[in-house]
């Protein structure tokens, strides 16, 4: 058996503060009720796409089956600042929820048929 010492140096600061994890999302709602969401997060097996779709469905009150996750396109949504597993999926989901919250007031007249509640 070989025995030794191992180290794992980090070249970049690995900070999970808000400044380290920034994310963006683009949410498109179509006339037929389908929703397309694109996120700046990288899907690397952590379930990011599913989590983002579920959060969008919940935030909009839409059926999950109507929500599709689009491709990552940096021309529309900037990359997340880093990819770090669950931290990335949490930030991407929150960015999508914030986008939905901005859209909800604009959708109100369509939900109520133009009548104020």
PDB file of C-alpha atoms in Angstrom, residues 19-80:
ATOM      1  CA  UNK A  19     -22.630  37.882  -4.924  1.00  0.00           C
ATOM      2  CA  UNK A  20     -21.028  34.622  -5.978  1.00  0.00           C
ATOM      3  CA  UNK A  21     -24.228  33.052  -7.290  1.00  0.00           C
ATOM      4  CA  UNK A  22     -26.070  35.363  -9.629  1.00  0.00           C
ATOM      5  CA  UNK A  23     -28.521  34.022 -12.148  1.00  0.00           C
ATOM      6  CA  UNK A  24     -30.949  35.131 -14.807  1.00  0.00           C
ATOM      7  CA  UNK A  25     -34.065  33.689 -16.381  1.00  0.00           C
ATOM      8  CA  UNK A  26     -36.275  34.392 -19.367  1.00  0.00           C
ATOM      9  CA  UNK A  27     -39.927  33.368 -19.093  1.00  0.00           C
ATOM     10  CA  UNK A  28     -42.132  33.468 -22.205  1.00  0.00           C
ATOM     11  CA  UNK A  29     -45.876  32.899 -21.927  1.00  0.00           C
ATOM     12  CA  UNK A  30     -47.751  32.089 -25.120  1.00  0.00           C
ATOM     13  CA  UNK A  31     -51.416  32.573 -26.068  1.00  0.00           C
ATOM     14  CA  UNK A  32     -52.115  28.827 -25.887  1.00  0.00           C
ATOM     15  CA  UNK A  33     -51.052  28.774 -22.225  1.00  0.00           C
ATOM     16  CA  UNK A  34     -47.669  27.154 -22.749  1.00  0.00           C
ATOM     17  CA  UNK A  35     -44.651  28.582 -20.996  1.00  0.00           C
ATOM     18  CA  UNK A  36     -41.020  28.512 -22.098  1.00  0.00           C
ATOM     19  CA  UNK A  37     -38.328  29.230 -19.545  1.00  0.00           C
ATOM     20  CA  UNK A  38     -34.617  29.624 -20.207  1.00  0.00           C
ATOM     21  CA  UNK A  39     -32.113  29.807 -17.396  1.00  0.00           C
ATOM     22  CA  UNK A  40     -28.469  30.770 -17.162  1.00  0.00           C
ATOM     23  CA  UNK A  41     -27.717  27.676 -15.095  1.00  0.00           C
ATOM     24  CA  UNK A  42     -25.952  24.615 -16.426  1.00  0.00           C
ATOM     25  CA  UNK A  43     -27.786  21.308 -16.115  1.00  0.00           C
ATOM     26  CA  UNK A  44     -25.116  18.865 -14.991  1.00  0.00           C
ATOM     27  CA  UNK A  45     -27.311  16.186 -13.500  1.00  0.00           C
ATOM     28  CA  UNK A  46     -28.518  18.081 -10.441  1.00  0.00           C
ATOM     29  CA  UNK A  47     -32.088  18.396 -11.733  1.00  0.00           C
ATOM     30  CA  UNK A  48     -31.867  22.113 -12.479  1.00  0.00           C
ATOM     31  CA  UNK A  49     -34.231  22.003 -15.473  1.00  0.00           C
ATOM     32  CA  UNK A  50     -36.912  20.102 -13.573  1.00  0.00           C
ATOM     33  CA  UNK A  51     -36.621  22.350 -10.530  1.00  0.00           C
ATOM     34  CA  UNK A  52     -36.880  25.524 -12.635  1.00  0.00           C
ATOM     35  CA  UNK A  53     -39.913  24.168 -14.529  1.00  0.00           C
ATOM     36  CA  UNK A  54     -41.654  23.172 -11.283  1.00  0.00           C
ATOM     37  CA  UNK A  55     -41.006  26.586  -9.735  1.00  0.00           C
ATOM     38  CA  UNK A  56     -42.342  28.394 -12.814  1.00  0.00           C
ATOM     39  CA  UNK A  57     -45.472  26.225 -12.860  1.00  0.00           C
ATOM     40  CA  UNK A  58     -46.065  26.928  -9.174  1.00  0.00           C
ATOM     41  CA  UNK A  59     -45.386  30.676  -9.458  1.00  0.00           C
ATOM     42  CA  UNK A  60     -47.714  31.117 -12.432  1.00  0.00           C
ATOM     43  CA  UNK A  61     -50.354  28.629 -11.307  1.00  0.00           C
ATOM     44  CA  UNK A  62     -49.862  26.749 -14.568  1.00  0.00           C
ATOM     45  CA  UNK A  63     -49.893  22.981 -15.110  1.00  0.00           C
ATOM     46  CA  UNK A  64     -46.380  21.527 -15.055  1.00  0.00           C
ATOM     47  CA  UNK A  65     -47.054  19.857 -18.421  1.00  0.00           C
ATOM     48  CA  UNK A  66     -47.412  23.309 -20.022  1.00  0.00           C
ATOM     49  CA  UNK A  67     -43.929  24.441 -18.936  1.00  0.00           C
ATOM     50  CA  UNK A  68     -40.960  23.674 -21.152  1.00  0.00           C
ATOM     51  CA  UNK A  69     -37.327  24.437 -20.442  1.00  0.00           C
ATOM     52  CA  UNK A  70     -35.558  25.991 -23.388  1.00  0.00           C
ATOM     53  CA  UNK A  71     -31.897  25.796 -24.293  1.00  0.00           C
ATOM     54  CA  UNK A  72     -29.273  27.932 -22.608  1.00  0.00           C
ATOM     55  CA  UNK A  73     -28.594  30.862 -24.905  1.00  0.00           C
ATOM     56  CA  UNK A  74     -26.228  33.516 -23.648  1.00  0.00           C
ATOM     57  CA  UNK A  75     -27.659  35.946 -26.208  1.00  0.00           C
ATOM     58  CA  UNK A  76     -30.878  35.931 -24.154  1.00  0.00           C
ATOM     59  CA  UNK A  77     -29.861  34.982 -20.612  1.00  0.00           C
ATOM     60  CA  UNK A  78     -26.348  35.411 -19.207  1.00  0.00           C
ATOM     61  CA  UNK A  79     -24.517  32.437 -17.733  1.00  0.00           C
ATOM     62  CA  UNK A  80     -24.652  31.954 -13.995  1.00  0.00           C
TER      63      UNK A  80
END
